[in-house]
Short mmCIF file of C-alpha atoms in Angstrom, two decimals:
data_model
loop_
_atom_site.label_atom_id
_atom_site.label_comp_id
_atom_site.label_asym_id
_atom_site.label_seq_id
_atom_site.Cartn_x
_atom_site.Cartn_y
_atom_site.Cartn_z
CA MET A 1 -56.02 -24.83 -84.72
CA LYS A 2 -59.64 -25.76 -85.28
CA THR A 3 -62.46 -24.35 -82.95
CA THR A 4 -65.11 -26.61 -83.64
CA ILE A 5 -66.01 -28.33 -80.11
CA LEU A 6 -69.64 -29.46 -80.97
CA PRO A 7 -70.05 -31.39 -84.32
CA SER A 8 -72.14 -28.81 -86.56
CA ASP A 9 -73.78 -31.20 -88.32
CA SER A 10 -76.01 -31.58 -85.03
CA SER A 11 -79.27 -30.12 -83.39
CA GLY A 12 -78.98 -29.24 -80.33
CA SER A 13 -82.22 -27.82 -78.79
CA SER A 14 -80.62 -25.02 -77.39
CA GLY A 15 -80.99 -23.36 -80.68
CA THR A 16 -76.90 -23.56 -80.99
CA THR A 17 -73.98 -25.22 -81.78
CA ARG A 18 -72.35 -23.04 -79.67
CA PRO A 19 -72.29 -23.54 -75.48
CA ARG A 20 -74.38 -20.17 -73.95
CA ARG A 21 -70.71 -18.75 -72.39
CA PRO A 22 -66.73 -19.21 -73.26
CA ALA A 23 -65.39 -23.00 -72.06
CA ARG A 24 -62.55 -25.68 -72.27
CA LEU A 25 -64.16 -28.10 -70.19
CA PHE A 26 -67.26 -29.86 -71.04
CA THR A 27 -69.13 -33.12 -70.76
CA LEU A 28 -70.90 -35.60 -72.97
CA LEU A 29 -74.02 -37.40 -70.74
CA GLY A 30 -76.67 -39.77 -72.29
CA GLY A 31 -78.18 -43.10 -71.37
CA ASN A 32 -77.45 -46.33 -73.43
CA GLY A 33 -77.81 -46.05 -76.56
CA SER A 34 -78.62 -42.31 -77.24
CA GLY A 35 -75.37 -41.46 -79.72
CA LYS A 36 -72.67 -40.60 -77.30
CA SER A 37 -69.90 -43.00 -78.10
CA LEU A 38 -70.55 -41.79 -81.82
CA PHE A 39 -70.78 -37.37 -80.54
CA MET A 40 -67.58 -38.29 -78.90
CA ASN A 41 -66.25 -39.65 -81.85
CA GLU A 42 -67.53 -36.76 -84.54
CA ILE A 43 -65.92 -34.52 -81.64
CA ALA A 44 -62.48 -36.14 -82.58
CA ARG A 45 -63.11 -36.11 -86.24
CA LEU A 46 -63.89 -32.47 -86.40
CA ASN A 47 -60.82 -31.59 -84.66
CA ALA A 48 -58.67 -33.99 -86.31
CA ASP A 49 -55.73 -31.73 -86.15
CA ASP A 50 -55.98 -31.11 -81.99
CA ALA A 51 -58.20 -34.39 -80.14
CA TYR A 52 -55.96 -36.18 -78.06
CA ALA A 53 -57.72 -38.99 -76.92
CA VAL A 54 -57.09 -40.06 -73.28
CA SER A 55 -58.81 -43.50 -72.11
CA ALA A 56 -57.50 -46.17 -69.24
CA VAL A 57 -58.58 -49.17 -70.90
CA THR A 58 -57.47 -48.33 -74.66
CA GLY A 59 -54.83 -46.85 -72.85
CA GLY A 60 -53.16 -50.66 -71.76
CA MET A 61 -55.60 -50.15 -68.07
CA PRO A 62 -55.56 -52.93 -67.08
CA GLY A 63 -53.61 -56.02 -67.90
CA LYS A 64 -51.13 -54.73 -69.97
CA VAL A 65 -50.32 -51.81 -67.97
CA THR A 66 -46.63 -52.45 -67.69
CA GLY A 67 -46.24 -52.39 -71.55
CA SER A 68 -47.90 -48.45 -72.06
CA LEU A 69 -47.69 -47.24 -69.15
CA SER A 70 -44.36 -47.92 -67.56
CA GLN A 71 -42.78 -45.75 -70.87
CA LEU A 72 -45.54 -43.15 -70.74
CA ILE A 73 -43.70 -42.07 -67.48
CA THR A 74 -40.45 -43.31 -68.82
CA VAL A 75 -40.62 -41.10 -71.46
CA LEU A 76 -41.66 -38.63 -69.15
CA SER A 77 -38.50 -38.82 -67.49
CA LEU A 78 -35.86 -38.36 -70.00
CA ASP A 79 -36.15 -34.53 -69.99
CA GLU A 80 -33.11 -33.60 -69.29
CA GLU A 81 -34.77 -31.24 -65.84
CA LYS A 82 -37.41 -33.98 -65.94
CA ALA A 83 -39.78 -30.82 -65.48
CA ARG A 84 -42.99 -33.10 -66.02
CA PHE A 85 -41.87 -36.06 -64.04
CA ARG A 86 -41.95 -34.13 -61.51
CA ILE A 87 -45.51 -32.43 -62.09
CA LEU A 88 -46.83 -36.60 -62.46
CA LYS A 89 -44.81 -37.53 -59.13
CA GLN A 90 -46.33 -33.95 -56.96
CA ILE A 91 -49.85 -35.08 -58.37
CA TRP A 92 -49.84 -38.57 -58.16
CA GLU A 93 -48.68 -38.35 -54.40
CA GLU A 94 -51.29 -35.57 -53.28
CA THR A 95 -54.02 -38.23 -55.00
CA PHE A 96 -52.38 -41.11 -52.92
CA PRO A 97 -51.19 -39.28 -50.06
CA GLY A 98 -47.97 -41.80 -48.19
CA ASN A 99 -47.04 -43.49 -51.26
CA ARG A 100 -44.27 -41.92 -53.15
CA ILE A 101 -42.91 -42.63 -57.04
CA ASP A 102 -39.58 -41.82 -58.36
CA ILE A 103 -37.31 -43.25 -61.27
CA GLU A 104 -34.31 -46.06 -59.84
CA LYS A 105 -32.31 -47.25 -62.53
CA GLY A 106 -34.92 -46.17 -65.58
CA LYS A 107 -37.82 -47.96 -63.77
CA ALA A 108 -40.24 -46.24 -61.78
CA ARG A 109 -40.74 -47.65 -58.27
CA ILE A 110 -43.28 -46.71 -55.26
CA ARG A 111 -43.06 -46.41 -51.79
CA ASN A 112 -45.33 -46.32 -48.63
CA ARG A 113 -44.77 -43.49 -45.67
CA SER A 114 -42.31 -45.97 -44.39
CA GLY A 115 -40.03 -45.63 -47.49
CA LYS A 116 -39.78 -49.33 -47.71
CA ASP A 117 -39.62 -52.17 -50.12
CA SER A 118 -40.28 -50.18 -52.96
CA ILE A 119 -42.86 -52.00 -55.91
CA GLY A 120 -43.03 -51.84 -59.47
CA ILE A 121 -46.21 -50.03 -61.19
CA ARG A 122 -47.44 -53.54 -61.78
CA SER A 123 -47.79 -54.00 -57.75
CA LEU A 124 -50.48 -50.73 -57.66
CA SER A 125 -54.39 -51.63 -57.09
CA ARG A 126 -55.77 -50.79 -60.54
CA GLY A 127 -57.25 -47.17 -59.15
CA GLU A 128 -53.36 -46.08 -58.60
CA LYS A 129 -52.52 -47.37 -62.39
CA ALA A 130 -55.52 -45.57 -64.31
CA ALA A 131 -54.29 -42.25 -61.91
CA LEU A 132 -50.97 -42.93 -63.00
CA TYR A 133 -51.69 -43.33 -66.09
CA TYR A 134 -53.89 -40.02 -66.75
CA ILE A 135 -51.58 -37.79 -65.81
CA ALA A 136 -48.96 -39.61 -67.57
CA ALA A 137 -50.91 -39.22 -71.07
CA VAL A 138 -52.33 -35.49 -70.78
CA LEU A 139 -48.90 -34.50 -69.81
CA LEU A 140 -47.24 -35.35 -72.57
CA ALA A 141 -50.45 -34.06 -74.36
CA PRO A 142 -49.75 -31.73 -77.25
CA SER A 143 -50.09 -27.43 -76.56
CA GLN A 144 -53.78 -26.66 -76.74
CA ALA A 145 -55.31 -29.88 -77.61
CA LEU A 146 -58.52 -31.08 -77.34
CA ILE A 147 -58.08 -34.04 -74.70
CA LEU A 148 -61.08 -36.23 -75.26
CA VAL A 149 -60.96 -38.59 -72.48
CA ASP A 150 -63.47 -41.89 -72.08
CA SER A 151 -64.91 -43.07 -69.01
CA PRO A 152 -62.69 -40.41 -66.42
CA THR A 153 -63.62 -42.34 -62.80
CA LEU A 154 -62.56 -45.18 -64.23
CA PHE A 155 -61.64 -47.46 -61.10
CA LEU A 156 -61.27 -44.53 -59.53
CA HIS A 157 -62.01 -44.03 -55.88
CA PRO A 158 -64.75 -41.87 -55.50
CA THR A 159 -62.33 -40.04 -53.21
CA ALA A 160 -60.05 -38.92 -55.32
CA VAL A 161 -61.89 -38.32 -58.69
CA GLY A 162 -62.58 -34.63 -58.27
CA ILE A 163 -58.66 -34.48 -56.63
CA LEU A 164 -57.18 -35.99 -59.71
CA TRP A 165 -58.94 -33.84 -62.48
CA ASP A 166 -58.66 -30.90 -60.63
CA ARG A 167 -55.35 -31.02 -60.83
CA ILE A 168 -55.02 -32.21 -63.99
CA GLU A 169 -56.82 -29.42 -65.58
CA ARG A 170 -55.06 -27.14 -63.84
CA MET A 171 -51.99 -28.57 -65.01
CA ARG A 172 -53.29 -28.29 -68.73
CA SER A 173 -55.02 -24.53 -68.67
CA ASP A 174 -54.05 -24.72 -71.88
CA CYS A 175 -56.24 -27.31 -73.26
CA ARG A 176 -59.36 -28.07 -73.48
CA PHE A 177 -61.05 -31.47 -72.18
CA VAL A 178 -64.56 -33.11 -73.39
CA TYR A 179 -65.38 -35.73 -70.98
CA ASP A 180 -67.92 -38.69 -71.45
CA THR A 181 -69.53 -40.50 -68.49
CA TYR A 182 -71.84 -42.10 -67.27
CA ASP A 183 -71.24 -41.08 -63.50
CA ALA A 184 -73.56 -38.48 -62.36
CA ASN A 185 -71.85 -37.18 -59.48
CA PHE A 186 -68.63 -36.64 -62.05
CA ALA A 187 -71.48 -34.28 -64.09
CA SER A 188 -73.48 -32.58 -61.29
CA GLY A 189 -70.68 -32.17 -58.85
CA GLN A 190 -68.28 -30.06 -61.18
CA THR A 191 -70.47 -26.94 -62.12
CA ARG A 192 -67.31 -25.11 -63.80
CA ARG A 193 -68.07 -27.92 -66.65
CA THR A 194 -70.55 -27.11 -69.14
CA ALA A 195 -72.88 -30.49 -69.95
CA ILE A 196 -74.02 -31.45 -73.11
CA TRP A 197 -76.65 -34.04 -73.23
CA ILE A 198 -77.08 -36.20 -75.79
CA LYS A 199 -80.90 -37.33 -76.10
CA ASP A 200 -80.49 -39.38 -79.38
CA TYR A 201 -78.84 -39.99 -82.35
CA ASN A 202 -80.29 -40.27 -86.27
CA ALA A 203 -77.97 -42.69 -87.69
CA ALA A 204 -79.88 -42.01 -91.03
CA GLU A 205 -78.82 -38.08 -90.71
CA HIS A 206 -76.19 -38.87 -88.49
CA THR A 207 -77.58 -35.68 -86.56
CA TRP A 208 -78.48 -35.78 -83.23
CA SER A 209 -80.51 -34.16 -80.58
CA TYR A 210 -78.93 -32.75 -77.23
CA GLN A 211 -79.43 -29.55 -74.94
CA ILE A 212 -76.53 -27.44 -73.46
CA ILE A 213 -76.75 -27.44 -69.80
CA ALA A 214 -74.04 -24.72 -69.37
CA ASP A 215 -75.54 -23.89 -65.57
CA GLY A 216 -75.17 -27.71 -63.92
CA GLU A 217 -78.13 -28.31 -63.29
CA LEU A 218 -79.11 -32.04 -64.52
CA PRO A 219 -82.71 -32.19 -65.42
CA ASP A 220 -83.97 -35.17 -63.53
CA GLU A 221 -84.94 -37.01 -66.97
CA VAL A 222 -80.59 -37.04 -66.86
CA PHE A 223 -80.48 -37.64 -63.54
CA LEU A 224 -82.54 -40.95 -63.79
CA GLN A 225 -80.69 -41.79 -67.07
CA MET A 226 -77.51 -41.77 -65.15
CA MET A 227 -78.51 -44.13 -61.85
CA GLY A 228 -77.47 -47.14 -63.75
CA SER A 229 -73.93 -46.48 -61.83
CA ARG A 230 -75.63 -48.39 -58.06
CA ARG A 231 -73.92 -45.10 -56.76
CA PRO A 232 -76.14 -44.66 -53.77
CA ILE A 233 -77.99 -40.70 -53.89
CA LEU A 234 -77.71 -38.45 -51.54
CA PHE A 235 -80.48 -35.59 -51.91
CA THR A 236 -79.57 -32.02 -50.49
CA GLU A 237 -81.56 -28.68 -50.08
CA GLY A 238 -80.46 -25.60 -52.64
CA ASP A 239 -79.48 -26.17 -56.39
CA THR A 240 -76.75 -26.22 -58.62
CA SER A 241 -75.60 -22.62 -59.40
CA HIS A 242 -75.92 -21.38 -56.30
CA SER A 243 -76.08 -22.76 -52.85
CA ILE A 244 -73.32 -23.89 -50.65
CA ASP A 245 -74.51 -27.52 -50.88
CA ILE A 246 -73.72 -29.90 -53.53
CA ARG A 247 -70.18 -27.87 -53.62
CA LEU A 248 -69.45 -29.54 -49.96
CA TYR A 249 -71.13 -32.54 -49.95
CA SER A 250 -70.00 -33.16 -52.85
CA VAL A 251 -66.53 -32.90 -51.93
CA VAL A 252 -67.60 -34.44 -47.97
CA PHE A 253 -69.61 -37.67 -49.16
CA PRO A 254 -67.62 -38.92 -52.11
CA GLU A 255 -69.18 -41.99 -52.44
CA PHE A 256 -72.99 -40.49 -53.48
CA THR A 257 -74.58 -39.28 -55.67
CA VAL A 258 -75.46 -35.88 -55.16
CA LYS A 259 -78.89 -34.56 -55.90
CA PRO A 260 -80.06 -30.95 -55.33
CA LEU A 261 -83.73 -30.66 -54.67
CA GLY A 262 -83.73 -26.90 -53.90
CA SER A 263 -86.51 -27.36 -50.98
CA CYS A 264 -86.20 -29.19 -47.58
CA ASP A 265 -89.48 -31.23 -48.20
CA LYS A 266 -88.81 -32.22 -51.26
CA VAL A 267 -85.85 -34.36 -49.73
CA ILE A 268 -87.65 -35.12 -47.13
CA GLU A 269 -90.55 -36.66 -49.91
CA SER A 270 -87.79 -37.98 -52.67
CA THR A 271 -86.51 -39.78 -50.23
CA ARG A 272 -89.20 -41.66 -49.20
CA THR A 273 -90.40 -42.55 -52.03
CA MET A 274 -86.80 -43.82 -53.44
CA GLN A 275 -86.91 -45.92 -50.20
CA SER A 276 -90.73 -47.05 -50.92
CA LEU A 277 -89.36 -47.93 -53.58
CA ARG A 278 -86.23 -49.85 -53.40
CA SER A 279 -87.31 -53.02 -54.34
CA MET A 280 -87.90 -52.10 -57.51
CA HIS A 281 -84.36 -50.25 -58.55
CA ARG A 282 -82.14 -51.54 -55.34
CA ILE A 283 -80.63 -48.46 -54.80
CA GLU A 284 -79.42 -47.03 -51.59
CA SER A 285 -80.93 -42.97 -50.86
CA TYR A 286 -80.88 -40.81 -48.02
CA GLY A 287 -81.52 -37.66 -47.44
CA LEU A 288 -79.86 -34.54 -46.51
CA VAL A 289 -81.88 -31.26 -44.01
CA ASP A 290 -80.17 -28.61 -42.09
CA ARG A 291 -81.56 -29.02 -38.92
CA ASP A 292 -82.98 -25.55 -38.12
CA ARG A 293 -84.69 -25.05 -35.74
CA ARG A 294 -86.33 -28.70 -35.10
CA SER A 295 -86.96 -30.75 -31.54
CA ASP A 296 -84.26 -33.21 -31.27
CA GLN A 297 -87.42 -35.79 -31.03
CA GLU A 298 -88.17 -34.39 -34.79
CA VAL A 299 -84.35 -34.76 -35.60
CA GLU A 300 -84.43 -38.41 -34.78
CA TYR A 301 -87.57 -39.51 -37.10
CA LEU A 302 -85.51 -37.85 -40.23
CA ARG A 303 -82.86 -39.99 -38.92
CA ALA A 304 -84.82 -42.99 -38.99
CA LYS A 305 -86.41 -42.15 -42.42
CA HIS A 306 -82.85 -41.72 -43.96
CA ILE A 307 -82.55 -38.25 -43.36
CA LEU A 308 -79.42 -37.41 -42.62
CA VAL A 309 -79.70 -33.73 -40.49
CA PRO A 310 -76.54 -31.82 -38.73
CA GLU A 311 -75.88 -30.86 -35.25
CA VAL A 312 -75.55 -27.36 -36.62
CA ALA A 313 -78.87 -25.62 -37.26
CA GLU A 314 -78.03 -24.47 -40.91
CA ILE A 315 -75.02 -25.35 -43.35
CA GLU A 316 -72.95 -22.53 -43.07
CA ASN A 317 -72.73 -23.40 -39.54
CA ILE A 318 -70.90 -26.28 -40.28
CA PHE A 319 -67.74 -23.82 -41.78
CA LEU A 320 -68.02 -22.40 -38.21
CA SER A 321 -67.49 -25.93 -35.99
CA PRO A 322 -64.51 -25.93 -33.93
CA GLY A 323 -63.20 -29.00 -36.10
CA VAL A 324 -63.23 -26.93 -38.72
CA VAL A 325 -62.15 -24.00 -38.50
CA GLU A 326 -58.98 -25.20 -36.31
CA THR A 327 -57.63 -27.50 -39.13
CA MET A 328 -58.39 -24.32 -41.66
CA ALA A 329 -56.33 -22.34 -39.06
CA GLY A 330 -53.54 -24.70 -39.68
CA ILE A 331 -53.65 -24.77 -43.22
CA ARG A 332 -53.71 -21.27 -43.48
CA ASN A 333 -50.47 -21.02 -40.52
CA ARG A 334 -51.99 -19.35 -37.37
CA ASN A 335 -52.24 -20.74 -34.47
CA PRO A 336 -55.58 -22.94 -34.03
CA LYS A 337 -56.74 -22.02 -30.36
CA LYS A 338 -56.21 -18.31 -31.05
CA VAL A 339 -58.28 -18.59 -34.13
CA LEU A 340 -60.91 -20.60 -32.67
CA LYS A 341 -61.05 -18.75 -29.77
CA ALA A 342 -61.29 -15.59 -31.38
CA VAL A 343 -64.30 -16.80 -33.39
CA ARG A 344 -66.10 -18.40 -30.54
CA GLN A 345 -66.15 -15.03 -28.55
CA GLU A 346 -67.81 -13.42 -32.27
CA VAL A 347 -70.29 -16.11 -32.27
CA ILE A 348 -71.43 -15.71 -29.28
CA HIS A 349 -71.87 -12.33 -29.06
CA LYS A 350 -73.63 -11.63 -31.94
CA PHE A 351 -75.78 -14.76 -30.36
CA GLU A 352 -76.23 -12.24 -27.37
CA GLN A 353 -77.80 -10.03 -29.09
CA MET A 354 -79.52 -11.85 -30.82
CA LEU A 355 -81.17 -14.66 -28.73
CA GLU A 356 -84.50 -13.06 -27.75
CA ASN A 357 -84.94 -13.28 -31.61
CA GLN A 358 -83.69 -16.56 -31.78
CA ALA A 359 -85.90 -18.06 -29.06
CA LEU A 360 -89.31 -16.54 -30.70
CA GLN A 361 -88.54 -18.11 -33.79
CA HIS A 362 -87.92 -21.32 -32.49
CA THR A 363 -91.24 -20.95 -30.69
CA ARG A 364 -92.96 -19.95 -33.71
CA HIS A 365 -91.25 -23.02 -35.32
CA ARG A 366 -92.84 -25.64 -32.33
CA MET A 367 -96.05 -23.66 -32.20
CA LYS A 368 -96.84 -23.94 -36.28
CA ARG A 369 -95.70 -27.75 -36.18
CA ASP A 370 -98.28 -28.47 -33.10
CA VAL A 371 -100.71 -26.41 -34.15
CA GLU A 372 -100.57 -28.48 -37.94
CA ARG A 373 -101.01 -32.03 -35.57
CA LYS A 374 -103.43 -30.49 -33.70
CA ILE A 375 -106.06 -29.66 -36.25
CA ASP A 376 -105.27 -32.59 -38.28
CA ALA A 377 -107.97 -34.64 -35.58
CA ARG A 378 -111.63 -35.62 -37.05
CA PHE A 379 -114.22 -33.22 -35.86
CA THR A 380 -117.58 -33.86 -36.16
CA CYS A 381 -119.22 -30.44 -36.99
CA ILE A 382 -117.71 -26.95 -37.37
CA THR A 383 -118.59 -25.73 -34.32
CA ALA A 384 -116.50 -28.45 -32.44
CA LEU A 385 -113.86 -27.20 -35.00
CA GLU A 386 -113.88 -23.55 -33.32
CA LEU A 387 -113.93 -24.51 -30.06
CA HIS A 388 -110.40 -26.30 -30.72
CA ILE A 389 -108.52 -23.77 -32.35
CA LYS A 390 -110.23 -21.12 -29.51
CA SER A 391 -108.77 -23.74 -27.23
CA LEU A 392 -104.96 -24.58 -28.63
CA ILE A 393 -103.40 -21.24 -26.67
CA LYS A 394 -104.15 -22.46 -23.53
CA LYS A 395 -102.73 -26.16 -24.75
CA LEU A 396 -99.37 -24.39 -26.91
CA LYS A 397 -98.46 -22.39 -24.10
CA PRO A 398 -96.22 -19.51 -26.42
CA ARG A 399 -95.69 -17.30 -23.18
CA GLU A 400 -93.99 -21.00 -21.55
CA THR A 401 -92.51 -22.43 -24.36
CA TYR A 402 -90.27 -19.09 -25.15
CA ASP A 403 -89.41 -17.99 -22.03
CA GLN A 404 -87.99 -21.83 -21.11
CA LEU A 405 -86.07 -21.14 -24.59
CA VAL A 406 -84.92 -17.71 -23.44
CA ALA A 407 -83.52 -19.42 -20.30
CA GLU A 408 -82.03 -22.41 -22.56
CA PHE A 409 -80.04 -19.71 -24.48
CA ARG A 410 -78.86 -17.33 -21.85
CA ARG A 411 -77.06 -20.73 -20.30
CA MET A 412 -75.56 -21.86 -23.21
CA ALA A 413 -74.21 -17.89 -23.69
CA ARG A 414 -73.15 -17.72 -20.10
CA ALA A 415 -71.11 -21.27 -20.32
CA GLY A 416 -69.13 -20.23 -23.75
CA ASP A 417 -71.45 -23.05 -24.93
CA TYR A 418 -70.67 -22.77 -28.18
CA GLU A 419 -71.04 -25.82 -30.33
CA GLY A 420 -74.67 -25.89 -28.70
CA ILE A 421 -74.86 -22.45 -30.06
CA LEU A 422 -74.14 -23.17 -33.83
CA ARG A 423 -76.49 -26.00 -33.13
CA VAL A 424 -79.26 -23.55 -32.73
CA PHE A 425 -78.64 -20.23 -34.20
CA ASN A 426 -80.20 -20.34 -37.60
CA HIS A 427 -79.30 -16.38 -39.03
CA LYS A 428 -77.63 -16.96 -42.15
CA PRO A 429 -75.84 -13.20 -41.74
CA MET A 430 -74.54 -14.00 -38.80
CA PHE A 431 -71.89 -16.49 -40.90
CA THR A 432 -71.58 -13.53 -43.64
CA GLY A 433 -70.70 -11.37 -39.95
CA SER A 434 -68.87 -13.30 -38.51
CA CYS A 435 -64.74 -12.81 -37.92
CA VAL A 436 -63.60 -16.44 -39.53
CA ALA A 437 -62.84 -15.13 -43.00
CA LYS A 438 -61.13 -12.36 -41.40
CA VAL A 439 -58.74 -14.08 -38.94
CA LEU A 440 -58.00 -17.12 -41.34
CA GLY A 441 -56.72 -14.35 -44.09
CA TYR A 442 -59.33 -14.60 -46.30
CA SER A 443 -60.97 -10.91 -48.53
CA ASN A 444 -64.84 -12.22 -47.39
CA ILE A 445 -66.74 -15.24 -46.67
CA ASP A 446 -66.78 -16.72 -49.96
CA ASP A 447 -63.48 -17.42 -50.60
CA TYR A 448 -63.32 -18.73 -47.08
CA ILE A 449 -66.12 -21.31 -47.81
CA SER A 450 -64.18 -21.80 -51.23
CA GLY A 451 -61.17 -22.53 -49.18
CA VAL A 452 -62.45 -25.15 -47.33
CA ILE A 453 -63.97 -27.39 -50.17
CA SER A 454 -60.80 -26.82 -52.08
CA ALA A 455 -58.70 -27.82 -48.92
CA MET A 456 -60.60 -31.68 -48.89
CA LYS A 457 -59.82 -31.98 -53.09
CA HIS A 458 -56.19 -31.85 -51.59
CA GLY A 459 -56.24 -35.75 -50.99
CA ASP A 460 -53.51 -34.79 -47.75
CA GLU A 461 -54.03 -35.53 -43.84
CA PRO A 462 -56.24 -31.72 -43.18
CA ALA A 463 -58.53 -32.64 -46.27
CA GLU A 464 -58.72 -36.16 -44.16
CA ARG A 465 -59.26 -34.15 -41.47
CA LEU A 466 -61.70 -31.63 -43.07
CA ARG A 467 -64.18 -34.18 -44.36
CA SER A 468 -63.69 -36.70 -40.89
CA GLU A 469 -64.97 -33.41 -38.97
CA ILE A 470 -67.43 -32.92 -40.80
CA ARG A 471 -68.50 -35.98 -41.57
CA ARG A 472 -68.74 -36.27 -37.22
CA LEU A 473 -71.70 -33.12 -37.55
CA PHE A 474 -73.84 -36.51 -38.97
CA SER A 475 -72.90 -39.15 -36.86
#
């Protein structure tokens, strides 16, 4: 079997024709005219013995689906033990919960939840047909194949894309995959894939200029090139490599292209810029930042500017919200009420221990904000500025603010106002030190985070409940 992934006569800006680390999942990126399709063709040529092309368009989608797709499914159902058809059935039904596919009199028939009035493949939506085609085609790929997928998101609803390809890739762990896509969310949201940015093609020399992006962090230039999908953009904090933001928000808001920008200030500024230029690009854009220690007035101001702000202090607290904890308890076959009670008690206890420190940090935030606003006033001379600064301590009243916050936080703790505490408790070690991972049977907090995100990719009722509970925190 050949091991060549990249064309050997290409000129990579990374200085090598191999990825910086072993990988079996690749995504080709590039604008129109960059030579991306030719690059894919060259990969197929160099791997002629192993290349296996999959396309929902050339594979008979749509229109002629009753021929090629039905034949594929029939082949799968002819196995003596129908093992491969059972795999197709499981993945497709997980991707489209409530639907069932079976073979009746040699033909595939589909039923909904009611189980009545089965329909044929011809009556399915384009997305349902595409998913069936992708699963069936990849199931029939030879062992150790290099599977070349053209437009993996075509016809599919954003909520189904991650679920489907995650299962297909795991189903064929013996194969390598190369995707050709214009979908920035598909490229940036799947950090386990190595992206290959095709910059330019020299037809005379039959060479490409490209860059390998192994950490999943798409350069702004690539991201802007791929905005042609017209999907609305969601700017978030964090980065692609280390933060939770893109991993979580890509599955919570699959209808958006999620772009991490690092700081909250950059998220706010980029959203404002995109909104001001909307007449030029007509792309909907939003930002999403942690609530941190912002007041209700600050939050309302941001929301009016297309900035989403959750009803919890920071992203980690989302994983402690009642709806998420109880849903995960059900998935893990634990008693939801008992699990939530244990987590609530632990979080409230930690909040009581840090109550005064939390009040101090909130006071500091408010003082910093108010000082910035008040010093922005106009002054005729340096003496006037000095007098103004000396008077600030009386105007800002930090002690009074602190005392009010301490009293408010103590009231929350006494009343067991768990959701109120999650809204103001801004302390990342609290999440790591909470008992949520332990009581749900995870070895550590990172496994719990991965468990929540993975659960939302299943496409079933608990996945939709998780997504709904998290989105509710932004309404």
